Coordinates of N, CA and C and ligand atoms in Angstrom, one line a residue:
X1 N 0.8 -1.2 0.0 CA 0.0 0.0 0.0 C 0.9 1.3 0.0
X2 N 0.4 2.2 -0.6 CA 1.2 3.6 -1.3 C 0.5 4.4 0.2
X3 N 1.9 5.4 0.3 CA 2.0 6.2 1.8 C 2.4 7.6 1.2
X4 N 1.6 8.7 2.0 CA 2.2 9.7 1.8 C 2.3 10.6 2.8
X5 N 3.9 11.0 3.9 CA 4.0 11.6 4.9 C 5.2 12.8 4.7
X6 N 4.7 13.6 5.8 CA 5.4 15.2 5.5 C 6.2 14.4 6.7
X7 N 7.9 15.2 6.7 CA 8.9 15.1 7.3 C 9.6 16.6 7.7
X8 N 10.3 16.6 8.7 CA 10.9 17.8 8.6 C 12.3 17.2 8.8
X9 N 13.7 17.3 7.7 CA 14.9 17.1 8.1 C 15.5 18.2 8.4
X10 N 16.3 17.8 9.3 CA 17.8 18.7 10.0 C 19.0 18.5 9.6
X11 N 19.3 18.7 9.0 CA 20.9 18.2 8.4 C 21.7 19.2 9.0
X12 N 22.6 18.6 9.8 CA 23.9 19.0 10.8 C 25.1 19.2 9.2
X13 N 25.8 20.3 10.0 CA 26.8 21.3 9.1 C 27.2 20.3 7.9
X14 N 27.9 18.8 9.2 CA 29.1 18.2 7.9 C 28.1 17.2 7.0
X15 N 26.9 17.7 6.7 CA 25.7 16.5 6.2 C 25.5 17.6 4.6
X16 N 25.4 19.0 5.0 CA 24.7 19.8 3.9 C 25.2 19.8 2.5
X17 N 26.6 19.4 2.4 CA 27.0 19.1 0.4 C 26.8 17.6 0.1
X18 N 26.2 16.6 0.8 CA 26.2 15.3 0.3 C 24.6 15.1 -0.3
X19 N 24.9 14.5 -1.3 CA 23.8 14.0 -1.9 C 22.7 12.9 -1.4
X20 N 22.3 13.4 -0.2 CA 22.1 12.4 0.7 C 20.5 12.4 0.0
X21 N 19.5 13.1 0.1 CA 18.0 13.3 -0.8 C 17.8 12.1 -1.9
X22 N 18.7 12.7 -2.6 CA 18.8 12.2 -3.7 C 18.7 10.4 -3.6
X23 N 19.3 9.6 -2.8 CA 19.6 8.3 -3.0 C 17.8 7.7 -2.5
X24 N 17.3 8.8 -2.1 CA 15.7 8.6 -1.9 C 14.9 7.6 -2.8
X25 N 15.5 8.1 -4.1 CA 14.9 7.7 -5.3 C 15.5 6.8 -5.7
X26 N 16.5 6.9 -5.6 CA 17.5 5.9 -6.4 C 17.7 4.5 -5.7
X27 N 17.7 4.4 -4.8 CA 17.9 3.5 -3.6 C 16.6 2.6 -3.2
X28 N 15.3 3.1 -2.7 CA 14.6 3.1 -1.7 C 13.5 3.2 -3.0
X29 N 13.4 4.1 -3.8 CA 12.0 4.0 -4.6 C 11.0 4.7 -4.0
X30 N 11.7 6.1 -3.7 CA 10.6 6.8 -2.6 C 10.6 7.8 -3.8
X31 N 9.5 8.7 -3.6 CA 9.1 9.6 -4.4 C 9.6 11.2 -3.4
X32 N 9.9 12.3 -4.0 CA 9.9 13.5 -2.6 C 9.7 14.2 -3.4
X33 N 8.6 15.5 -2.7 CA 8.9 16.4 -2.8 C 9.1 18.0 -1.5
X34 N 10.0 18.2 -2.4 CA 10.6 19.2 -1.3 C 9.6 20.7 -1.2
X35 N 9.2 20.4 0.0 CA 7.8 21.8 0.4 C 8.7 22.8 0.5
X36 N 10.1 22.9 1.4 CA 10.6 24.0 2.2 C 12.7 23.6 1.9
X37 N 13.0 24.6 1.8 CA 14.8 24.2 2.2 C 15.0 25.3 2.9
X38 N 15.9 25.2 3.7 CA 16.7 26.4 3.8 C 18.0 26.5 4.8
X39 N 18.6 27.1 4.8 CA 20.2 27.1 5.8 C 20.0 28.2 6.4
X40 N 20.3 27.9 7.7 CA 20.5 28.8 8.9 C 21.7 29.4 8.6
X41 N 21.6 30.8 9.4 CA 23.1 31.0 9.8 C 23.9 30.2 10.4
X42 N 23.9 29.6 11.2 CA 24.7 28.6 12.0 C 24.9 27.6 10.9
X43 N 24.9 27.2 9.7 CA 24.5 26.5 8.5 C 24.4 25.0 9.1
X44 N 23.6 24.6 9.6 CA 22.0 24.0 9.5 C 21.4 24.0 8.5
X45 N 21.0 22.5 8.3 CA 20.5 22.9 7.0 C 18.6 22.4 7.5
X46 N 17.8 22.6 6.6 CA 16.6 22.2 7.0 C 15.7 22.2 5.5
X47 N 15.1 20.9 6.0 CA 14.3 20.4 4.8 C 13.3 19.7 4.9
X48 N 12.0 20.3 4.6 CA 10.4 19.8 4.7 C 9.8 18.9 3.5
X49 N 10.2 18.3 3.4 CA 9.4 16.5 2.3 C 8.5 16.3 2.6
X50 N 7.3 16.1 1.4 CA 6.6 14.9 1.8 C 7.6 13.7 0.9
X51 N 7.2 12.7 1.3 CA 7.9 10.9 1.0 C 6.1 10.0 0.3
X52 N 6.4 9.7 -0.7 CA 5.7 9.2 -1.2 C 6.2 7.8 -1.9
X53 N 5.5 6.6 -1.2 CA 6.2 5.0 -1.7 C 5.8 4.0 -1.0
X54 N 5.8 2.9 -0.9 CA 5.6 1.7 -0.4 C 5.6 1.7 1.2
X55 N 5.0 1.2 1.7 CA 5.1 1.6 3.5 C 7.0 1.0 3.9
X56 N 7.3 -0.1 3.1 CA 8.5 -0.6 3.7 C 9.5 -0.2 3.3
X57 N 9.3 0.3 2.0 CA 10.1 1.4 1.4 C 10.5 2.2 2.1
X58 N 9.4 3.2 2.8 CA 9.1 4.2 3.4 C 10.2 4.1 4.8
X59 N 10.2 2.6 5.6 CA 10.5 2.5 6.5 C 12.3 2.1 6.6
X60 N 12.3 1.7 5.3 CA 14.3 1.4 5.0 C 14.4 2.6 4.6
X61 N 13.9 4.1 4.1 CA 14.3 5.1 3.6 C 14.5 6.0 4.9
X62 N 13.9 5.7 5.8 CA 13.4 6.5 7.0 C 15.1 6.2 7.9
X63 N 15.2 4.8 7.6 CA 16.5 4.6 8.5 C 17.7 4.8 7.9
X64 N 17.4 5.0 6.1 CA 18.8 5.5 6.0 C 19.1 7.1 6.1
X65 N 18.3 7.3 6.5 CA 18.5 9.4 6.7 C 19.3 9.2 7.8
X66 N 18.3 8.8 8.8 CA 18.6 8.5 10.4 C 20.2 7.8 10.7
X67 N 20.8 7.0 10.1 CA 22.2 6.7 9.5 C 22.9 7.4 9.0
X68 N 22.6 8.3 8.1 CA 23.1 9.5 7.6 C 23.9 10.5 8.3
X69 N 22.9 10.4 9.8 CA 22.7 11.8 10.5 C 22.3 12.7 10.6
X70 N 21.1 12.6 9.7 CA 20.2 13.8 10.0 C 19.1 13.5 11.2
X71 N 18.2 14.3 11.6 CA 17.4 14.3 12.5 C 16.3 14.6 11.7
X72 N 15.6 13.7 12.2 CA 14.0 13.7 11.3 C 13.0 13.6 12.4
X73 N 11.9 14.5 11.6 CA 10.6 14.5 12.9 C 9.6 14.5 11.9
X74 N 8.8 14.0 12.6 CA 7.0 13.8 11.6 C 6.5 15.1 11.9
X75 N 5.5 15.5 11.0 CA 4.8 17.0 11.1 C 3.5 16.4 12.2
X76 N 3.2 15.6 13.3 CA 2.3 15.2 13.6 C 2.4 16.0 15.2
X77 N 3.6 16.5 14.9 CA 3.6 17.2 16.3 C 3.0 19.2 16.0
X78 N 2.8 19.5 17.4 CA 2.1 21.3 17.1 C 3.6 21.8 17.5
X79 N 3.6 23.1 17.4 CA 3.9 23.9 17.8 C 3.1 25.1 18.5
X80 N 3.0 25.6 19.7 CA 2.0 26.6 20.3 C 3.1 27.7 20.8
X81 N 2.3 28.8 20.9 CA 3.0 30.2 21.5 C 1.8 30.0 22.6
X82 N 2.9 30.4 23.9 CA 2.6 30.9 25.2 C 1.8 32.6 25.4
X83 N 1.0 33.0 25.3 CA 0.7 34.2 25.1 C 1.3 34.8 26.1
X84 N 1.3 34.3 27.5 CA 1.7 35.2 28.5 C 3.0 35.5 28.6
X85 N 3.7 34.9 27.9 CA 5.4 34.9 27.3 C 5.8 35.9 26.4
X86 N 5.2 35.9 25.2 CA 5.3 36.5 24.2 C 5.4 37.9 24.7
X87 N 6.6 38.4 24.2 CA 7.4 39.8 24.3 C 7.0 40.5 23.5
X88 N 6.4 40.2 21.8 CA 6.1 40.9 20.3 C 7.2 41.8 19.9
X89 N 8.1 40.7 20.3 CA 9.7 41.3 20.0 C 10.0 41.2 18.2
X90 N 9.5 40.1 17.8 CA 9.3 40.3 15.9 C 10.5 39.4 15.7
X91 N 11.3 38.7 16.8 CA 12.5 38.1 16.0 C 12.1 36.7 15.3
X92 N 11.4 35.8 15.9 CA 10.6 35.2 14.9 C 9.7 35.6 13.2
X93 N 9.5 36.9 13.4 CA 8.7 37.0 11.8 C 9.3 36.6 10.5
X94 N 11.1 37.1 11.1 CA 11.9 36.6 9.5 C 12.7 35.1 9.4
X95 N 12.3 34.6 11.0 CA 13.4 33.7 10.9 C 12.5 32.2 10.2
X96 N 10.8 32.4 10.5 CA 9.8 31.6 10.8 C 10.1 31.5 8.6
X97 N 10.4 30.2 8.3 CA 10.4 29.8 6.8 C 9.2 29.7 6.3
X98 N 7.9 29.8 6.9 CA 6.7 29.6 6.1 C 6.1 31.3 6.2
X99 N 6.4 32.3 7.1 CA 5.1 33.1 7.2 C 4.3 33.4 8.1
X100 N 4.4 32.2 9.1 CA 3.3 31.8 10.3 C 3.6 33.1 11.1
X101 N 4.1 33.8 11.3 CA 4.1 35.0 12.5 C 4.2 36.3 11.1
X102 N 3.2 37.4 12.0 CA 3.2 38.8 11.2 C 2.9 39.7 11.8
X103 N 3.2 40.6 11.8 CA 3.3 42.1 12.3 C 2.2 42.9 11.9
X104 N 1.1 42.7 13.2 CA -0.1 44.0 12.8 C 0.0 45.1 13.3
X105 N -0.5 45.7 12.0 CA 0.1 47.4 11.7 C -0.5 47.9 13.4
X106 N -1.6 48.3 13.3 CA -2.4 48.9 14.8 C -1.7 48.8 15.6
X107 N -1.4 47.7 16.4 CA -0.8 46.9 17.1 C 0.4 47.2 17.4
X108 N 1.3 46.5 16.6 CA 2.6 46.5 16.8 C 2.8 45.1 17.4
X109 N 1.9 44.3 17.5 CA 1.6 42.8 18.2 C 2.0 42.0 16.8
X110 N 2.5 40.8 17.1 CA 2.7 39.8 16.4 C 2.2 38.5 16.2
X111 N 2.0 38.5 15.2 CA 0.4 37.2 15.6 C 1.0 36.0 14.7
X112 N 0.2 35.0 15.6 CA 1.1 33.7 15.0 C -0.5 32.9 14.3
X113 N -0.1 32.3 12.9 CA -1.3 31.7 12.7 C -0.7 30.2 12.4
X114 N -1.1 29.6 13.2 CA -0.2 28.3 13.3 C -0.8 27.0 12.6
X115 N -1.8 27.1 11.3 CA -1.8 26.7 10.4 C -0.9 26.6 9.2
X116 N 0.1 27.6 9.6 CA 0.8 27.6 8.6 C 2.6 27.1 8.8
X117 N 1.9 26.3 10.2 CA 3.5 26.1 10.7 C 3.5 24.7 10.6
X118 N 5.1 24.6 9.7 CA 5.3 23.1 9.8 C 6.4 22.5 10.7
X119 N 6.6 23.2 11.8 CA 6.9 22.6 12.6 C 8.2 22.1 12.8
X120 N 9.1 23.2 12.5 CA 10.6 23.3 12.0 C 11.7 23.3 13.0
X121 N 11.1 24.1 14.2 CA 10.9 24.1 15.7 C 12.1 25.5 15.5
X122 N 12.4 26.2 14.4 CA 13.1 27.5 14.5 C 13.0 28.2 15.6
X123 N 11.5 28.8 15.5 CA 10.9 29.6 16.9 C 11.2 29.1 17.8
X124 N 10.9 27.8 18.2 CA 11.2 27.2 19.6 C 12.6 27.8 20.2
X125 N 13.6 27.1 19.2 CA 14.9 27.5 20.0 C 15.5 29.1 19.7
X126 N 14.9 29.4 18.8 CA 15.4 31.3 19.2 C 14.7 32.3 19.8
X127 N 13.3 31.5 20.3 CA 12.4 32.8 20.9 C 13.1 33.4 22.3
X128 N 13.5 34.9 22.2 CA 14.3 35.1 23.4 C 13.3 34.4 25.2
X129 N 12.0 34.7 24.9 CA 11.6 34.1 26.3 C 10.9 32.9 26.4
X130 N 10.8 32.5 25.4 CA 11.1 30.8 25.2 C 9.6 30.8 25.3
X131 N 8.4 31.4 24.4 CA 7.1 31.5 24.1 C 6.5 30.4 23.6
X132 N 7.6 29.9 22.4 CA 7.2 28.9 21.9 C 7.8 27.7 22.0
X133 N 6.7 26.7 21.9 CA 6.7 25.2 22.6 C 6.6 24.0 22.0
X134 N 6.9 23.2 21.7 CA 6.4 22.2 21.3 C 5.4 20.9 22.2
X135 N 4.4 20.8 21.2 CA 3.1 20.1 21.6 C 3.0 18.6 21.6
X136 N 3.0 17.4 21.9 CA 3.4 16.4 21.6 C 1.7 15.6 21.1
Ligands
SF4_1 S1 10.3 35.6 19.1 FE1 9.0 34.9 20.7 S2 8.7 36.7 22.0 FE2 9.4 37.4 20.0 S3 7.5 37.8 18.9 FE3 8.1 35.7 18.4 S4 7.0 34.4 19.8 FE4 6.9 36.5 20.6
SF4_2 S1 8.1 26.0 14.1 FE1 8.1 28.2 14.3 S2 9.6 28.9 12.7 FE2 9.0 26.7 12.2 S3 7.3 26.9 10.8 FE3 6.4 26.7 12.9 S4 6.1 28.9 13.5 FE4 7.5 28.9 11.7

């Protein structure tokens, strides 16, 4: 039976020039496509897949990332902002890869719409007062 799951990978510094994605296909018979990329400053790399292929496929492809060294997490977890936390300091608006936090004019408040968060956990670890959380 044919599977289709969103991933979010982490690729640590000495991971980001190897063709590691790629053997997805080649290897494993997985299908990807790539929703999100992007490199941190700290260069971190980060990458949001869905994986489309055979469940066992799915499950030898899943352990050769994890072998690799990347860190992989399913999108099945939340992420929530703490309101009584939240400073509307804005340093999440540019760092957040989808959009999910914006700056209302009136306001000056920062609003998070967390349908549009895949869960990358950016915010989490750079929010200066640690607002944002992860939900299990
Ligand atoms: S970084 Fe944290 S405190 Fe600052 S606006 Fe975003 S959620 Fe609020
Ligand atoms: S975890 Fe934070 S930075 Fe990542 S997508 Fe969700 S709201 Fe944006």
């Amino acid at each position: 039976m044919k599977i289709a799951k969103k991933i979010v990978l982490h690729f640590p510094q000495q991971t980001i020039d190897k063709p590691i994605v790629s053997a997805l296909i080649r290897d494993f018979a997985l299908d990807f496509n790539i929703l999100k990329a992007s490199i941190s400053p700290g260069e971190e790399g980060l990458m949001i897949l869905e994986l489309t292929g055979e469940q066992k496929d799915y499950d030898r492809g899943i352990k050769y990332l994890q072998e690799a060294g990347l860190d992989i997490q399913s999108l099945s977890q939340d992420v929530v902002r703490n309101e009584n936390r939240c400073t509307h300091c804005g340093a999440c608006i540019t760092l957040c890869p989808t959009g999910a936090f914006t700056l209302e004019k009136g306001t000056r408040k920062v609003k998070f719409d967390d349908t549009k968060c895949v869960v990358c956990e950016l915010c989490v670890k750079a929010c200066p007062p640690h607002a944002m959380d992860l939900r299990f």
